[in-house]
Amino acid sequence: MWITLFFLPKTILVVLGAFFFFRFFDIIKPFPARKFDTMLGGFGIMMDDVVSGIYANITMQIVSAHTILQMDFS
């Protein structure tokens, strides 16, 4: 989750969205998370979560940028 929230605003909506996306990517395990998950030992388990966090962070960065661009400042 720390990786997911890196460089994101710490608001309730962002944290909830980040948690949702982190769990989503942790469950579906996109490449290369699935490859790490099949490794033996704790390193593979940890790297699986790191990859999920990176994917969730990228997704939240896109969602945050899109939301900011759609704001009406008039």
PDB file of N, CA and C in Angstrom:
ATOM      1  N   MET A   1       0.819  -1.201   0.000  1.00  0.00           N
ATOM      2  CA  MET A   1       0.000   0.000   0.000  1.00  0.00           C
ATOM      3  C   MET A   1       0.858   1.258   0.000  1.00  0.00           C
ATOM      4  N   TRP A   2       2.031   1.229   0.631  1.00  0.00           N
ATOM      5  CA  TRP A   2       2.881   2.421   0.636  1.00  0.00           C
ATOM      6  C   TRP A   2       3.291   2.793  -0.777  1.00  0.00           C
ATOM      7  N   ILE A   3       3.599   1.802  -1.570  1.00  0.00           N
ATOM      8  CA  ILE A   3       3.991   2.070  -2.958  1.00  0.00           C
ATOM      9  C   ILE A   3       2.802   2.634  -3.728  1.00  0.00           C
ATOM     10  N   THR A   4       1.625   2.121  -3.458  1.00  0.00           N
ATOM     11  CA  THR A   4       0.421   2.595  -4.138  1.00  0.00           C
ATOM     12  C   THR A   4       0.161   4.069  -3.841  1.00  0.00           C
ATOM     13  N   LEU A   5       0.408   4.508  -2.621  1.00  0.00           N
ATOM     14  CA  LEU A   5       0.108   5.881  -2.219  1.00  0.00           C
ATOM     15  C   LEU A   5       1.247   6.865  -2.477  1.00  0.00           C
ATOM     16  N   PHE A   6       2.363   6.380  -3.023  1.00  0.00           N
ATOM     17  CA  PHE A   6       3.526   7.229  -3.251  1.00  0.00           C
ATOM     18  C   PHE A   6       3.192   8.344  -4.238  1.00  0.00           C
ATOM     19  N   PHE A   7       3.447   9.597  -3.854  1.00  0.00           N
ATOM     20  CA  PHE A   7       3.192  10.797  -4.662  1.00  0.00           C
ATOM     21  C   PHE A   7       1.716  11.013  -4.993  1.00  0.00           C
ATOM     22  N   LEU A   8       0.827  10.536  -4.160  1.00  0.00           N
ATOM     23  CA  LEU A   8      -0.607  10.785  -4.345  1.00  0.00           C
ATOM     24  C   LEU A   8      -1.106  11.638  -3.180  1.00  0.00           C
ATOM     25  N   PRO A   9      -2.124  12.470  -3.399  1.00  0.00           N
ATOM     26  CA  PRO A   9      -2.695  13.231  -2.290  1.00  0.00           C
ATOM     27  C   PRO A   9      -3.344  12.275  -1.284  1.00  0.00           C
ATOM     28  N   LYS A  10      -3.192  12.580  -0.020  1.00  0.00           N
ATOM     29  CA  LYS A  10      -3.715  11.685   1.029  1.00  0.00           C
ATOM     30  C   LYS A  10      -5.118  12.142   1.448  1.00  0.00           C
ATOM     31  N   THR A  11      -6.082  11.908   0.568  1.00  0.00           N
ATOM     32  CA  THR A  11      -7.481  12.178   0.889  1.00  0.00           C
ATOM     33  C   THR A  11      -8.204  10.845   1.018  1.00  0.00           C
ATOM     34  N   ILE A  12      -9.355  10.880   1.637  1.00  0.00           N
ATOM     35  CA  ILE A  12     -10.114   9.639   1.858  1.00  0.00           C
ATOM     36  C   ILE A  12     -10.443   8.954   0.540  1.00  0.00           C
ATOM     37  N   LEU A  13     -10.912   9.704  -0.451  1.00  0.00           N
ATOM     38  CA  LEU A  13     -11.277   9.099  -1.730  1.00  0.00           C
ATOM     39  C   LEU A  13     -10.066   8.486  -2.435  1.00  0.00           C
ATOM     40  N   VAL A  14      -8.932   9.163  -2.378  1.00  0.00           N
ATOM     41  CA  VAL A  14      -7.722   8.638  -3.018  1.00  0.00           C
ATOM     42  C   VAL A  14      -7.252   7.376  -2.303  1.00  0.00           C
ATOM     43  N   VAL A  15      -7.260   7.386  -0.976  1.00  0.00           N
ATOM     44  CA  VAL A  15      -6.819   6.207  -0.211  1.00  0.00           C
ATOM     45  C   VAL A  15      -7.750   5.026  -0.462  1.00  0.00           C
ATOM     46  N   LEU A  16      -9.049   5.257  -0.492  1.00  0.00           N
ATOM     47  CA  LEU A  16      -9.989   4.162  -0.776  1.00  0.00           C
ATOM     48  C   LEU A  16      -9.817   3.632  -2.194  1.00  0.00           C
ATOM     49  N   GLY A  17      -9.661   4.533  -3.158  1.00  0.00           N
ATOM     50  CA  GLY A  17      -9.421   4.105  -4.538  1.00  0.00           C
ATOM     51  C   GLY A  17      -8.113   3.344  -4.670  1.00  0.00           C
ATOM     52  N   ALA A  18      -7.072   3.822  -3.992  1.00  0.00           N
ATOM     53  CA  ALA A  18      -5.770   3.154  -4.032  1.00  0.00           C
ATOM     54  C   ALA A  18      -5.870   1.757  -3.428  1.00  0.00           C
ATOM     55  N   PHE A  19      -6.584   1.635  -2.315  1.00  0.00           N
ATOM     56  CA  PHE A  19      -6.760   0.318  -1.697  1.00  0.00           C
ATOM     57  C   PHE A  19      -7.508  -0.624  -2.637  1.00  0.00           C
ATOM     58  N   PHE A  20      -8.565  -0.125  -3.270  1.00  0.00           N
ATOM     59  CA  PHE A  20      -9.335  -0.943  -4.200  1.00  0.00           C
ATOM     60  C   PHE A  20      -8.461  -1.427  -5.353  1.00  0.00           C
ATOM     61  N   PHE A  21      -7.708  -0.529  -5.975  1.00  0.00           N
ATOM     62  CA  PHE A  21      -6.862  -0.920  -7.101  1.00  0.00           C
ATOM     63  C   PHE A  21      -5.723  -1.841  -6.676  1.00  0.00           C
ATOM     64  N   PHE A  22      -5.149  -1.593  -5.492  1.00  0.00           N
ATOM     65  CA  PHE A  22      -4.093  -2.480  -5.000  1.00  0.00           C
ATOM     66  C   PHE A  22      -4.629  -3.904  -4.830  1.00  0.00           C
ATOM     67  N   ARG A  23      -5.790  -4.039  -4.202  1.00  0.00           N
ATOM     68  CA  ARG A  23      -6.376  -5.375  -4.001  1.00  0.00           C
ATOM     69  C   ARG A  23      -6.758  -5.999  -5.346  1.00  0.00           C
ATOM     70  N   PHE A  24      -7.274  -5.199  -6.268  1.00  0.00           N
ATOM     71  CA  PHE A  24      -7.634  -5.692  -7.594  1.00  0.00           C
ATOM     72  C   PHE A  24      -6.416  -6.295  -8.295  1.00  0.00           C
ATOM     73  N   PHE A  25      -5.320  -5.530  -8.340  1.00  0.00           N
ATOM     74  CA  PHE A  25      -4.116  -6.020  -9.005  1.00  0.00           C
ATOM     75  C   PHE A  25      -3.467  -7.170  -8.231  1.00  0.00           C
ATOM     76  N   ASP A  26      -3.617  -7.174  -6.919  1.00  0.00           N
ATOM     77  CA  ASP A  26      -3.064  -8.260  -6.116  1.00  0.00           C
ATOM     78  C   ASP A  26      -3.829  -9.563  -6.359  1.00  0.00           C
ATOM     79  N   ILE A  27      -5.100  -9.464  -6.667  1.00  0.00           N
ATOM     80  CA  ILE A  27      -5.913 -10.660  -6.927  1.00  0.00           C
ATOM     81  C   ILE A  27      -5.698 -11.176  -8.341  1.00  0.00           C
ATOM     82  N   ILE A  28      -5.727 -10.275  -9.354  1.00  0.00           N
ATOM     83  CA  ILE A  28      -5.607 -10.764 -10.739  1.00  0.00           C
ATOM     84  C   ILE A  28      -4.164 -11.047 -11.146  1.00  0.00           C
ATOM     85  N   LYS A  29      -3.204 -10.471 -10.439  1.00  0.00           N
ATOM     86  CA  LYS A  29      -1.776 -10.710 -10.648  1.00  0.00           C
ATOM     87  C   LYS A  29      -1.345 -10.568 -12.113  1.00  0.00           C
ATOM     88  N   PRO A  30      -1.311  -9.325 -12.620  1.00  0.00           N
ATOM     89  CA  PRO A  30      -0.828  -9.124 -13.996  1.00  0.00           C
ATOM     90  C   PRO A  30       0.669  -9.403 -14.081  1.00  0.00           C
ATOM     91  N   PHE A  31       1.163  -9.565 -15.318  1.00  0.00           N
ATOM     92  CA  PHE A  31       2.593  -9.803 -15.512  1.00  0.00           C
ATOM     93  C   PHE A  31       3.379  -8.633 -14.957  1.00  0.00           C
ATOM     94  N   PRO A  32       4.445  -8.814 -14.274  1.00  0.00           N
ATOM     95  CA  PRO A  32       5.171 -10.008 -13.858  1.00  0.00           C
ATOM     96  C   PRO A  32       4.827 -10.486 -12.446  1.00  0.00           C
ATOM     97  N   ALA A  33       3.728  -9.978 -11.861  1.00  0.00           N
ATOM     98  CA  ALA A  33       3.375 -10.374 -10.496  1.00  0.00           C
ATOM     99  C   ALA A  33       3.137 -11.875 -10.397  1.00  0.00           C
ATOM    100  N   ARG A  34       2.484 -12.468 -11.371  1.00  0.00           N
ATOM    101  CA  ARG A  34       2.210 -13.908 -11.331  1.00  0.00           C
ATOM    102  C   ARG A  34       3.510 -14.711 -11.357  1.00  0.00           C
ATOM    103  N   LYS A  35       4.481 -14.222 -12.109  1.00  0.00           N
ATOM    104  CA  LYS A  35       5.777 -14.902 -12.186  1.00  0.00           C
ATOM    105  C   LYS A  35       6.471 -14.868 -10.816  1.00  0.00           C
ATOM    106  N   PHE A  36       6.430 -13.710 -10.152  1.00  0.00           N
ATOM    107  CA  PHE A  36       7.021 -13.612  -8.813  1.00  0.00           C
ATOM    108  C   PHE A  36       6.276 -14.471  -7.806  1.00  0.00           C
ATOM    109  N   ASP A  37       4.951 -14.547  -7.948  1.00  0.00           N
ATOM    110  CA  ASP A  37       4.144 -15.304  -6.994  1.00  0.00           C
ATOM    111  C   ASP A  37       4.481 -16.791  -7.009  1.00  0.00           C
ATOM    112  N   THR A  38       4.955 -17.300  -8.121  1.00  0.00           N
ATOM    113  CA  THR A  38       5.281 -18.724  -8.204  1.00  0.00           C
ATOM    114  C   THR A  38       6.667 -19.041  -7.650  1.00  0.00           C
ATOM    115  N   MET A  39       7.460 -18.011  -7.324  1.00  0.00           N
ATOM    116  CA  MET A  39       8.787 -18.248  -6.762  1.00  0.00           C
ATOM    117  C   MET A  39       8.672 -18.779  -5.331  1.00  0.00           C
ATOM    118  N   LEU A  40       9.641 -19.544  -4.929  1.00  0.00           N
ATOM    119  CA  LEU A  40       9.675 -20.054  -3.559  1.00  0.00           C
ATOM    120  C   LEU A  40      10.262 -18.997  -2.631  1.00  0.00           C
ATOM    121  N   GLY A  41       9.782 -18.981  -1.416  1.00  0.00           N
ATOM    122  CA  GLY A  41      10.328 -18.074  -0.416  1.00  0.00           C
ATOM    123  C   GLY A  41       9.596 -16.746  -0.336  1.00  0.00           C
ATOM    124  N   GLY A  42      10.042 -15.950   0.610  1.00  0.00           N
ATOM    125  CA  GLY A  42       9.397 -14.671   0.882  1.00  0.00           C
ATOM    126  C   GLY A  42       9.658 -13.604  -0.157  1.00  0.00           C
ATOM    127  N   PHE A  43      10.775 -13.709  -0.887  1.00  0.00           N
ATOM    128  CA  PHE A  43      11.092 -12.686  -1.891  1.00  0.00           C
ATOM    129  C   PHE A  43      10.008 -12.615  -2.962  1.00  0.00           C
ATOM    130  N   GLY A  44       9.565 -13.758  -3.447  1.00  0.00           N
ATOM    131  CA  GLY A  44       8.533 -13.792  -4.479  1.00  0.00           C
ATOM    132  C   GLY A  44       7.219 -13.220  -3.991  1.00  0.00           C
ATOM    133  N   ILE A  45       6.862 -13.537  -2.756  1.00  0.00           N
ATOM    134  CA  ILE A  45       5.609 -13.025  -2.179  1.00  0.00           C
ATOM    135  C   ILE A  45       5.682 -11.503  -2.046  1.00  0.00           C
ATOM    136  N   MET A  46       6.824 -11.004  -1.599  1.00  0.00           N
ATOM    137  CA  MET A  46       6.982  -9.564  -1.433  1.00  0.00           C
ATOM    138  C   MET A  46       6.993  -8.847  -2.785  1.00  0.00           C
ATOM    139  N   MET A  47       7.693  -9.396  -3.762  1.00  0.00           N
ATOM    140  CA  MET A  47       7.759  -8.760  -5.074  1.00  0.00           C
ATOM    141  C   MET A  47       6.405  -8.768  -5.772  1.00  0.00           C
ATOM    142  N   ASP A  48       5.594  -9.774  -5.524  1.00  0.00           N
ATOM    143  CA  ASP A  48       4.231  -9.819  -6.048  1.00  0.00           C
ATOM    144  C   ASP A  48       3.454  -8.592  -5.557  1.00  0.00           C
ATOM    145  N   ASP A  49       3.601  -8.252  -4.277  1.00  0.00           N
ATOM    146  CA  ASP A  49       2.917  -7.084  -3.727  1.00  0.00           C
ATOM    147  C   ASP A  49       3.512  -5.779  -4.247  1.00  0.00           C
ATOM    148  N   VAL A  50       4.821  -5.751  -4.466  1.00  0.00           N
ATOM    149  CA  VAL A  50       5.464  -4.556  -5.007  1.00  0.00           C
ATOM    150  C   VAL A  50       4.937  -4.266  -6.413  1.00  0.00           C
ATOM    151  N   VAL A  51       4.846  -5.297  -7.244  1.00  0.00           N
ATOM    152  CA  VAL A  51       4.332  -5.118  -8.611  1.00  0.00           C
ATOM    153  C   VAL A  51       2.881  -4.648  -8.571  1.00  0.00           C
ATOM    154  N   SER A  52       2.075  -5.234  -7.698  1.00  0.00           N
ATOM    155  CA  SER A  52       0.678  -4.808  -7.560  1.00  0.00           C
ATOM    156  C   SER A  52       0.602  -3.352  -7.121  1.00  0.00           C
ATOM    157  N   GLY A  53       1.474  -2.948  -6.206  1.00  0.00           N
ATOM    158  CA  GLY A  53       1.512  -1.560  -5.752  1.00  0.00           C
ATOM    159  C   GLY A  53       1.895  -0.596  -6.859  1.00  0.00           C
ATOM    160  N   ILE A  54       2.849  -0.998  -7.695  1.00  0.00           N
ATOM    161  CA  ILE A  54       3.269  -0.146  -8.813  1.00  0.00           C
ATOM    162  C   ILE A  54       2.131   0.027  -9.815  1.00  0.00           C
ATOM    163  N   TYR A  55       1.474  -1.081 -10.163  1.00  0.00           N
ATOM    164  CA  TYR A  55       0.342  -0.983 -11.094  1.00  0.00           C
ATOM    165  C   TYR A  55      -0.782  -0.120 -10.513  1.00  0.00           C
ATOM    166  N   ALA A  56      -1.068  -0.285  -9.230  1.00  0.00           N
ATOM    167  CA  ALA A  56      -2.125   0.503  -8.595  1.00  0.00           C
ATOM    168  C   ALA A  56      -1.740   1.981  -8.540  1.00  0.00           C
ATOM    169  N   ASN A  57      -0.461   2.282  -8.279  1.00  0.00           N
ATOM    170  CA  ASN A  57      -0.018   3.666  -8.241  1.00  0.00           C
ATOM    171  C   ASN A  57      -0.160   4.318  -9.612  1.00  0.00           C
ATOM    172  N   ILE A  58       0.259   3.624 -10.648  1.00  0.00           N
ATOM    173  CA  ILE A  58       0.136   4.169 -12.009  1.00  0.00           C
ATOM    174  C   ILE A  58      -1.332   4.433 -12.341  1.00  0.00           C
ATOM    175  N   THR A  59      -2.197   3.489 -11.981  1.00  0.00           N
ATOM    176  CA  THR A  59      -3.631   3.656 -12.237  1.00  0.00           C
ATOM    177  C   THR A  59      -4.179   4.862 -11.484  1.00  0.00           C
ATOM    178  N   MET A  60      -3.808   5.005 -10.212  1.00  0.00           N
ATOM    179  CA  MET A  60      -4.304   6.132  -9.423  1.00  0.00           C
ATOM    180  C   MET A  60      -3.721   7.459  -9.908  1.00  0.00           C
ATOM    181  N   GLN A  61      -2.480   7.459 -10.398  1.00  0.00           N
ATOM    182  CA  GLN A  61      -1.908   8.686 -10.960  1.00  0.00           C
ATOM    183  C   GLN A  61      -2.724   9.135 -12.170  1.00  0.00           C
ATOM    184  N   ILE A  62      -3.106   8.182 -13.009  1.00  0.00           N
ATOM    185  CA  ILE A  62      -3.917   8.501 -14.197  1.00  0.00           C
ATOM    186  C   ILE A  62      -5.291   8.996 -13.781  1.00  0.00           C
ATOM    187  N   VAL A  63      -5.918   8.322 -12.828  1.00  0.00           N
ATOM    188  CA  VAL A  63      -7.249   8.732 -12.357  1.00  0.00           C
ATOM    189  C   VAL A  63      -7.174  10.124 -11.724  1.00  0.00           C
ATOM    190  N   SER A  64      -6.151  10.375 -10.912  1.00  0.00           N
ATOM    191  CA  SER A  64      -6.010  11.684 -10.264  1.00  0.00           C
ATOM    192  C   SER A  64      -5.778  12.785 -11.287  1.00  0.00           C
ATOM    193  N   ALA A  65      -4.916  12.534 -12.267  1.00  0.00           N
ATOM    194  CA  ALA A  65      -4.653  13.540 -13.299  1.00  0.00           C
ATOM    195  C   ALA A  65      -5.908  13.813 -14.116  1.00  0.00           C
ATOM    196  N   HIS A  66      -6.645  12.762 -14.446  1.00  0.00           N
ATOM    197  CA  HIS A  66      -7.877  12.932 -15.216  1.00  0.00           C
ATOM    198  C   HIS A  66      -8.897  13.735 -14.411  1.00  0.00           C
ATOM    199  N   THR A  67      -9.000  13.469 -13.124  1.00  0.00           N
ATOM    200  CA  THR A  67      -9.951  14.178 -12.269  1.00  0.00           C
ATOM    201  C   THR A  67      -9.577  15.645 -12.150  1.00  0.00           C
ATOM    202  N   ILE A  68      -8.286  15.926 -11.984  1.00  0.00           N
ATOM    203  CA  ILE A  68      -7.839  17.311 -11.876  1.00  0.00           C
ATOM    204  C   ILE A  68      -8.079  18.060 -13.187  1.00  0.00           C
ATOM    205  N   LEU A  69      -7.844  17.408 -14.318  1.00  0.00           N
ATOM    206  CA  LEU A  69      -8.064  18.055 -15.607  1.00  0.00           C
ATOM    207  C   LEU A  69      -9.534  18.317 -15.885  1.00  0.00           C
ATOM    208  N   GLN A  70     -10.424  17.532 -15.284  1.00  0.00           N
ATOM    209  CA  GLN A  70     -11.851  17.695 -15.517  1.00  0.00           C
ATOM    210  C   GLN A  70     -12.494  18.724 -14.592  1.00  0.00           C
ATOM    211  N   MET A  71     -11.748  19.236 -13.602  1.00  0.00           N
ATOM    212  CA  MET A  71     -12.310  20.203 -12.655  1.00  0.00           C
ATOM    213  C   MET A  71     -12.626  21.515 -13.356  1.00  0.00           C
ATOM    214  N   ASP A  72     -13.724  22.117 -12.960  1.00  0.00           N
ATOM    215  CA  ASP A  72     -14.126  23.418 -13.489  1.00  0.00           C
ATOM    216  C   ASP A  72     -13.684  24.493 -12.513  1.00  0.00           C
ATOM    217  N   PHE A  73     -12.701  25.294 -12.890  1.00  0.00           N
ATOM    218  CA  PHE A  73     -12.140  26.295 -11.985  1.00  0.00           C
ATOM    219  C   PHE A  73     -12.787  27.671 -12.160  1.00  0.00           C
ATOM    220  N   SER A  74     -13.893  27.748 -12.858  1.00  0.00           N
ATOM    221  CA  SER A  74     -14.520  29.062 -13.061  1.00  0.00           C
ATOM    222  C   SER A  74     -15.461  29.415 -11.937  1.00  0.00           C
TER     223      SER A  74
END
